[in-house]
Structures are given as C-alpha cells and as structure tokens.
Amino acid sequence: MASRRNFIEKLTVSAIGLPLAFNATGLFAASDRPYQGKTLRVAIMGLGSYGTRVAKAMKDCKRAKLVGVISGTPSKVETWQKEYGIPNKNCYNYENFDEIKNNPDIDAVYVITPNGLHCEQTIRVAKAGKHVICEKPMGINAEEGQKMVDACKAANVKLLIGYRMHYEPNTVAVIRMRKDGEFGKPKFFQGQSGFVIGDPTQWRLNKKLAGGGAMMDIGIYSINGARYMLGEEPVWVTAQETKTDTEKFKEGVDETIQFQMGFPSGAVANCLSTYAMNNLDRFFMTGSKGWMEMRPSTGYGPIKGRTHKGELDQPHTTHQTLQMDGMAELIFEGKQPIVPVNGEEGVKDMKIIDAIYEAVKSGSKVSLN
Ligand code: NDP
C-alpha cells in the first residue's frame, strides 16, 4: 500500500510539475494550482510568544507573507530577519514605525503587543495608511475599540481582529449547522475558558497593560463563542467574581468570573472565565432539536467535539495559517468569513466585557442596549 502510494505521489508530482498537495482524503487534488493572485504583505508588531506563532504559521500561507517587523528588542529583530529574510528597510521600532507610511512594500501591520497598547498603536498604523490586524481583546474597553474603528474608517484602511476561531473548520461546521437549523432554536450555551497563569510579574497581571485579568485574555473566547454559537447579541449580563489570591490578582485584575448572558430569543448563556483552573476549554450548546459539545473548543487545536449527529470530523489545519489567508482574501477580494472579524465585531465583545465588569461591581443585572 505504502509503495503504491509513493508511486502515485511521484507520478503525480513529476507529471504536472506541482508541489505535493493532498486534499482532506489524502488524495492529490487535481484542481489545486499554485496561487497566483495578490499577496498580503504583513509586518508583525510585537515579537513575543503569539507573534512568533503567527509568523511560523504564515510560512504555510498562500495569500499572506511576513515581510516586516516592529519591535523594541533589536536582538529579536536580528533573529527574525535571518529566519524570514526580512530586509533592513522593513524593520521598525515603536518610536519610528509611523514612517511605515513611506514603505510601499508593506500592506498591513499585525499588532500583537499587550492589550493596553493596541489602541494607540492601531491608530498610528491607520494614520500611516496601512491595514491593521489587531489581536484580541482589541483594546481595554469599548471606548478604545470604537476609537480604533473610527480611526481606521477615517484613514480608509481595514481593521480586522485576530479571531482565529472564525476560520477554524470544526467551529465553522457547527456554526453552519446552527444556521441551517439543525439544532432547532438554540436555547442554552455554556462556555468555560481558563488556565492557571504563572509568573506574577507578567503584563497579563498588570491592569494598565492587560486592561483586566482572565476576562480580557481568555474569558473573551466564551463571550465571542456564545455570540457565534447562538447567533444573537446578548441584551443583559449578570456576573460574579471570585478572588482567592489578592497578592497575584490585584485590584482590577480578575482571577475568576462567572457570568450569564440573556439573548432576545430567550436563550441564555452561562460561562466561566478563570486564571486559576487548568484545562478549561469547553463549549456546550443545546437547542430545541439538537446539541453540540466541543472540547477543546478554542485552543490551538485540533479542536474536537460532537453533535447529536456524530463526531466533528473536519481536518486540522494551523488556525493562524487559515486566518491569515482568509484575512488576505477579505482585504483584497472582500470575501467575508462565516462570522465577521472586523473592528465592529471586536467592539461588540468589548461592550460585553465592560458590562460584565460593571455587573461584578454593582451586583446587578446590566442591560446591553
Ligand atoms: P508576549 O508577552 O509573549 O509578547 C508581547 C510582545 O509585545 C513582547 O514580546 C514585546 O515584543 C511587545 N511589547 C511591547 N511593549 C511591551 C510591554 N510594555 N510589555 C511587554 N511586551 C511588550 O504576549 P503574547 O504574544 O502572548 O500576547 C500578545 C497579544 O496577543 C495579546 O493581546 C494577547 O491577548 C494576544 N494573544 C492572542 C492569542 C490568540 O490565540 N488569538 C494567543 C495569545 C496571545 P518586542 O520585544 O518585539 O517589542
């Protein structure tokens, strides 16, 4: 069997001179041709842990390419230049990156810095006339998010938020099922998002740089997930906070928040966001006709789960590769993903986060009109 396969692979490749390409069933897809359209030329701002993951994933992109960096750490710039063949003229720091406006070889900047810096950096990139892809959470509150949307509109550039799950195949399959009515009327969503956070000195535990705590970083997945799984926007939230370590989780930095959201149809969501429990990465939804459960639901994958119809079986592809190819298609061809990834989508999540923090403080139900 193996030798027959090798033979077919060799034959196929040499016969038509294309790089190896297999479809989901492992067979060569005769319709696959090298991409010949426009490439989104991206500079990454913030060469940290997630920036590194995105850069690696982009090596497999067809439509997007890493061509530049913006960093405060010269030694990282040097390493990245070698690894990705980035020329000196495409390297910037946080003081001089406004000059990117004079660089015709960069189309977009992907902001992957701490949350508290996103707003100012996004606005500067927009003013330099480049499209912005910004990591989640887009800022530290809805007011910042709206400023970012307005600035990008005024500069006539796109603002996209790094919602990689909107391109993840099993997630997309479940959203399609919901849209096709396979669950009937969605009634209840449960989202559990969390991990145990380490180093107490990191920016994620610094109110100014993080904007909050677990809710900003990981709880946002349950908020966003509830919205794309139920297909509605919440009209109220309630929330309760638990803090067991006031030394690590200072004022304004949430450790654990349980929250509930109510939707116009009467559907409800009950979610948990935490920096104090490991392996919390689960979505559950039930409707009048069916249900789904995903675990893991938002990690880097493979995403796994099942519905009342059986196992989710879409093949795993690196999320950030799909995301960046998808965003290139969106920018150049206007092709939208199944759930939006634009700045307005980011503002919706930020408004809910603002309301959750308000509900924690007041102990009351907060309306989201
Ligand atoms: P890291 O701390 O690993 O990296 C952040 C980078 O930002 C740093 O390495 C640094 O890069 C730059 N930076 C600029 N100013 C500062 C500052 N004052 N303090 C610290 N770093 C600074 O964070 P992550 O990469 O994990 O997170 C970055 C963003 O990506 C966050 O918004 C986070 O929410 C998001 N994220 C999204 C994920 C997703 O799945 N969508 C997953 C993980 C994170 P340099 O030295 O080059 O200047």
PDB file of C-alpha atoms in Angstrom, residues 96-255:
ATOM      1  CA  ASN A  96       9.789  55.268  14.261  1.00  0.00           C
ATOM      2  CA  PHE A  97       7.053  52.964  12.912  1.00  0.00           C
ATOM      3  CA  ASP A  98       4.950  55.906  11.669  1.00  0.00           C
ATOM      4  CA  GLU A  99       7.490  56.006   8.810  1.00  0.00           C
ATOM      5  CA  ILE A 100       5.930  52.823   7.505  1.00  0.00           C
ATOM      6  CA  LYS A 101       3.691  55.146   5.514  1.00  0.00           C
ATOM      7  CA  ASN A 102       6.593  55.654   3.123  1.00  0.00           C
ATOM      8  CA  ASN A 103       7.087  51.925   2.635  1.00  0.00           C
ATOM      9  CA  PRO A 104       5.233  50.618  -0.417  1.00  0.00           C
ATOM     10  CA  ASP A 105       6.285  47.030   0.346  1.00  0.00           C
ATOM     11  CA  ILE A 106       4.057  46.631   3.428  1.00  0.00           C
ATOM     12  CA  ASP A 107       0.251  46.354   3.138  1.00  0.00           C
ATOM     13  CA  ALA A 108      -0.761  45.601   6.712  1.00  0.00           C
ATOM     14  CA  VAL A 109       0.519  45.600  10.282  1.00  0.00           C
ATOM     15  CA  TYR A 110      -0.483  42.831  12.700  1.00  0.00           C
ATOM     16  CA  VAL A 111      -0.491  44.304  16.246  1.00  0.00           C
ATOM     17  CA  ILE A 112       0.450  41.519  18.714  1.00  0.00           C
ATOM     18  CA  THR A 113       1.509  43.530  21.758  1.00  0.00           C
ATOM     19  CA  PRO A 114      -0.053  43.765  25.249  1.00  0.00           C
ATOM     20  CA  ASN A 115      -3.758  44.748  25.165  1.00  0.00           C
ATOM     21  CA  GLY A 116      -3.241  48.175  26.743  1.00  0.00           C
ATOM     22  CA  LEU A 117      -1.079  49.263  23.785  1.00  0.00           C
ATOM     23  CA  HIS A 118      -3.384  48.128  20.953  1.00  0.00           C
ATOM     24  CA  CYS A 119      -5.477  51.299  20.679  1.00  0.00           C
ATOM     25  CA  GLU A 120      -2.669  53.816  20.337  1.00  0.00           C
ATOM     26  CA  GLN A 121      -0.627  51.520  18.069  1.00  0.00           C
ATOM     27  CA  THR A 122      -3.599  50.730  15.823  1.00  0.00           C
ATOM     28  CA  ILE A 123      -4.429  54.393  15.391  1.00  0.00           C
ATOM     29  CA  ARG A 124      -0.820  55.181  14.472  1.00  0.00           C
ATOM     30  CA  VAL A 125      -0.765  52.360  11.902  1.00  0.00           C
ATOM     31  CA  ALA A 126      -4.058  53.579  10.424  1.00  0.00           C
ATOM     32  CA  LYS A 127      -2.669  57.101  10.160  1.00  0.00           C
ATOM     33  CA  ALA A 128       0.288  55.622   8.286  1.00  0.00           C
ATOM     34  CA  GLY A 129      -2.211  54.315   5.742  1.00  0.00           C
ATOM     35  CA  LYS A 130      -1.775  50.581   6.382  1.00  0.00           C
ATOM     36  CA  HIS A 131      -4.463  47.976   7.095  1.00  0.00           C
ATOM     37  CA  VAL A 132      -4.488  46.810  10.704  1.00  0.00           C
ATOM     38  CA  ILE A 133      -4.938  43.319  12.070  1.00  0.00           C
ATOM     39  CA  CYS A 134      -5.105  43.594  15.855  1.00  0.00           C
ATOM     40  CA  GLU A 135      -5.072  40.840  18.439  1.00  0.00           C
ATOM     41  CA  LYS A 136      -7.922  40.207  20.825  1.00  0.00           C
ATOM     42  CA  PRO A 137      -9.019  41.888  23.009  1.00  0.00           C
ATOM     43  CA  MET A 138      -8.887  44.794  20.544  1.00  0.00           C
ATOM     44  CA  GLY A 139      -8.350  47.274  23.391  1.00  0.00           C
ATOM     45  CA  ILE A 140      -9.114  47.556  27.073  1.00  0.00           C
ATOM     46  CA  ASN A 141     -12.705  48.810  26.756  1.00  0.00           C
ATOM     47  CA  ALA A 142     -15.391  49.572  24.175  1.00  0.00           C
ATOM     48  CA  GLU A 143     -14.483  53.256  24.052  1.00  0.00           C
ATOM     49  CA  GLU A 144     -10.975  52.386  22.860  1.00  0.00           C
ATOM     50  CA  GLY A 145     -12.409  49.867  20.407  1.00  0.00           C
ATOM     51  CA  GLN A 146     -14.712  52.468  18.889  1.00  0.00           C
ATOM     52  CA  LYS A 147     -11.820  54.956  18.570  1.00  0.00           C
ATOM     53  CA  MET A 148      -9.880  52.302  16.658  1.00  0.00           C
ATOM     54  CA  VAL A 149     -12.824  51.610  14.336  1.00  0.00           C
ATOM     55  CA  ASP A 150     -13.283  55.348  13.713  1.00  0.00           C
ATOM     56  CA  ALA A 151      -9.578  55.942  13.055  1.00  0.00           C
ATOM     57  CA  CYS A 152      -9.387  53.110  10.529  1.00  0.00           C
ATOM     58  CA  LYS A 153     -12.527  54.321   8.783  1.00  0.00           C
ATOM     59  CA  ALA A 154     -11.164  57.866   8.606  1.00  0.00           C
ATOM     60  CA  ALA A 155      -7.903  56.563   7.132  1.00  0.00           C
ATOM     61  CA  ASN A 156      -9.772  54.284   4.718  1.00  0.00           C
ATOM     62  CA  VAL A 157      -7.965  51.166   5.898  1.00  0.00           C
ATOM     63  CA  LYS A 158      -9.384  47.867   7.142  1.00  0.00           C
ATOM     64  CA  LEU A 159      -9.383  46.931  10.823  1.00  0.00           C
ATOM     65  CA  LEU A 160      -9.546  43.184  11.497  1.00  0.00           C
ATOM     66  CA  ILE A 161      -9.367  41.433  14.878  1.00  0.00           C
ATOM     67  CA  GLY A 162      -7.379  38.214  15.323  1.00  0.00           C
ATOM     68  CA  TYR A 163     -10.440  35.994  15.823  1.00  0.00           C
ATOM     69  CA  ARG A 164      -8.778  32.809  14.551  1.00  0.00           C
ATOM     70  CA  MET A 165     -11.728  30.585  15.571  1.00  0.00           C
ATOM     71  CA  HIS A 166     -13.862  32.211  12.887  1.00  0.00           C
ATOM     72  CA  TYR A 167     -11.708  30.324  10.372  1.00  0.00           C
ATOM     73  CA  GLU A 168     -11.404  27.027  12.294  1.00  0.00           C
ATOM     74  CA  PRO A 169     -13.087  24.232  10.286  1.00  0.00           C
ATOM     75  CA  ASN A 170     -14.940  22.367  13.098  1.00  0.00           C
ATOM     76  CA  THR A 171     -16.166  25.661  14.557  1.00  0.00           C
ATOM     77  CA  VAL A 172     -17.326  26.753  11.103  1.00  0.00           C
ATOM     78  CA  ALA A 173     -19.091  23.378  10.627  1.00  0.00           C
ATOM     79  CA  VAL A 174     -21.062  23.817  13.878  1.00  0.00           C
ATOM     80  CA  ILE A 175     -21.985  27.414  13.032  1.00  0.00           C
ATOM     81  CA  ARG A 176     -23.211  26.200   9.614  1.00  0.00           C
ATOM     82  CA  MET A 177     -25.350  23.535  11.311  1.00  0.00           C
ATOM     83  CA  ARG A 178     -26.854  26.189  13.582  1.00  0.00           C
ATOM     84  CA  LYS A 179     -27.552  28.445  10.587  1.00  0.00           C
ATOM     85  CA  ASP A 180     -29.162  25.513   8.752  1.00  0.00           C
ATOM     86  CA  GLY A 181     -31.473  24.974  11.731  1.00  0.00           C
ATOM     87  CA  GLU A 182     -30.047  21.584  12.657  1.00  0.00           C
ATOM     88  CA  PHE A 183     -30.126  22.386  16.374  1.00  0.00           C
ATOM     89  CA  GLY A 184     -33.608  23.879  16.121  1.00  0.00           C
ATOM     90  CA  LYS A 185     -33.930  27.019  18.247  1.00  0.00           C
ATOM     91  CA  PRO A 186     -30.691  27.492  20.221  1.00  0.00           C
ATOM     92  CA  LYS A 187     -31.643  27.617  23.908  1.00  0.00           C
ATOM     93  CA  PHE A 188     -28.547  27.393  26.100  1.00  0.00           C
ATOM     94  CA  PHE A 189     -24.812  27.905  25.735  1.00  0.00           C
ATOM     95  CA  GLN A 190     -22.148  27.040  28.244  1.00  0.00           C
ATOM     96  CA  GLY A 191     -18.593  28.324  27.827  1.00  0.00           C
ATOM     97  CA  GLN A 192     -15.673  27.511  30.102  1.00  0.00           C
ATOM     98  CA  SER A 193     -12.407  29.264  29.362  1.00  0.00           C
ATOM     99  CA  GLY A 194      -9.393  29.239  31.613  1.00  0.00           C
ATOM    100  CA  PHE A 195      -5.904  28.197  32.604  1.00  0.00           C
ATOM    101  CA  VAL A 196      -3.605  28.662  35.583  1.00  0.00           C
ATOM    102  CA  ILE A 197      -1.472  31.733  34.984  1.00  0.00           C
ATOM    103  CA  GLY A 198       2.193  31.589  36.048  1.00  0.00           C
ATOM    104  CA  ASP A 199       4.710  34.403  36.529  1.00  0.00           C
ATOM    105  CA  PRO A 200       3.062  37.084  38.730  1.00  0.00           C
ATOM    106  CA  THR A 201       5.204  39.837  37.150  1.00  0.00           C
ATOM    107  CA  GLN A 202       3.955  39.330  33.559  1.00  0.00           C
ATOM    108  CA  TRP A 203       1.983  42.042  31.736  1.00  0.00           C
ATOM    109  CA  ARG A 204      -1.197  39.900  31.757  1.00  0.00           C
ATOM    110  CA  LEU A 205      -1.439  40.609  35.516  1.00  0.00           C
ATOM    111  CA  ASN A 206      -0.754  44.326  35.138  1.00  0.00           C
ATOM    112  CA  LYS A 207      -4.019  46.290  34.984  1.00  0.00           C
ATOM    113  CA  LYS A 208      -2.582  49.049  32.790  1.00  0.00           C
ATOM    114  CA  LEU A 209      -1.176  46.723  30.137  1.00  0.00           C
ATOM    115  CA  ALA A 210      -3.841  43.990  30.305  1.00  0.00           C
ATOM    116  CA  GLY A 211      -6.946  46.107  30.950  1.00  0.00           C
ATOM    117  CA  GLY A 212      -8.188  43.496  33.437  1.00  0.00           C
ATOM    118  CA  GLY A 213      -7.453  39.856  34.069  1.00  0.00           C
ATOM    119  CA  ALA A 214      -8.681  36.495  32.793  1.00  0.00           C
ATOM    120  CA  MET A 215     -11.810  38.009  31.229  1.00  0.00           C
ATOM    121  CA  MET A 216      -9.764  40.137  28.791  1.00  0.00           C
ATOM    122  CA  ASP A 217      -7.418  37.321  27.895  1.00  0.00           C
ATOM    123  CA  ILE A 218      -9.398  34.079  27.914  1.00  0.00           C
ATOM    124  CA  GLY A 219     -12.970  34.789  29.057  1.00  0.00           C
ATOM    125  CA  ILE A 220     -13.420  36.707  25.793  1.00  0.00           C
ATOM    126  CA  TYR A 221     -13.458  33.315  23.990  1.00  0.00           C
ATOM    127  CA  SER A 222     -16.624  32.303  25.846  1.00  0.00           C
ATOM    128  CA  ILE A 223     -18.226  35.685  25.105  1.00  0.00           C
ATOM    129  CA  ASN A 224     -17.373  35.537  21.416  1.00  0.00           C
ATOM    130  CA  GLY A 225     -18.288  31.814  21.294  1.00  0.00           C
ATOM    131  CA  ALA A 226     -21.710  32.382  22.877  1.00  0.00           C
ATOM    132  CA  ARG A 227     -22.437  35.002  20.220  1.00  0.00           C
ATOM    133  CA  TYR A 228     -21.349  32.913  17.210  1.00  0.00           C
ATOM    134  CA  MET A 229     -22.857  29.689  18.501  1.00  0.00           C
ATOM    135  CA  LEU A 230     -26.245  31.167  19.452  1.00  0.00           C
ATOM    136  CA  GLY A 231     -26.253  33.616  16.525  1.00  0.00           C
ATOM    137  CA  GLU A 232     -27.630  36.511  18.605  1.00  0.00           C
ATOM    138  CA  GLU A 233     -26.382  39.518  20.539  1.00  0.00           C
ATOM    139  CA  PRO A 234     -26.951  39.493  24.310  1.00  0.00           C
ATOM    140  CA  VAL A 235     -29.282  42.075  25.866  1.00  0.00           C
ATOM    141  CA  TRP A 236     -28.239  41.680  29.501  1.00  0.00           C
ATOM    142  CA  VAL A 237     -25.452  40.267  31.636  1.00  0.00           C
ATOM    143  CA  THR A 238     -25.021  39.294  35.273  1.00  0.00           C
ATOM    144  CA  ALA A 239     -21.640  38.379  36.772  1.00  0.00           C
ATOM    145  CA  GLN A 240     -19.999  37.240  39.988  1.00  0.00           C
ATOM    146  CA  GLU A 241     -16.288  37.393  40.836  1.00  0.00           C
ATOM    147  CA  THR A 242     -14.238  35.054  42.998  1.00  0.00           C
ATOM    148  CA  LYS A 243     -10.724  36.028  44.072  1.00  0.00           C
ATOM    149  CA  THR A 244      -8.594  33.641  46.122  1.00  0.00           C
ATOM    150  CA  ASP A 245      -5.201  35.355  45.687  1.00  0.00           C
ATOM    151  CA  THR A 246      -5.285  39.119  46.181  1.00  0.00           C
ATOM    152  CA  GLU A 247      -1.500  39.345  46.007  1.00  0.00           C
ATOM    153  CA  LYS A 248      -1.296  37.919  42.475  1.00  0.00           C
ATOM    154  CA  PHE A 249      -4.616  39.338  41.245  1.00  0.00           C
ATOM    155  CA  LYS A 250      -4.526  42.971  42.294  1.00  0.00           C
ATOM    156  CA  GLU A 251      -7.374  45.495  42.133  1.00  0.00           C
ATOM    157  CA  GLY A 252      -8.867  45.494  38.632  1.00  0.00           C
ATOM    158  CA  VAL A 253      -7.244  42.183  37.628  1.00  0.00           C
ATOM    159  CA  ASP A 254      -9.871  39.432  37.704  1.00  0.00           C
ATOM    160  CA  GLU A 255      -8.951  35.882  38.665  1.00  0.00           C
TER     161      GLU A 255
END
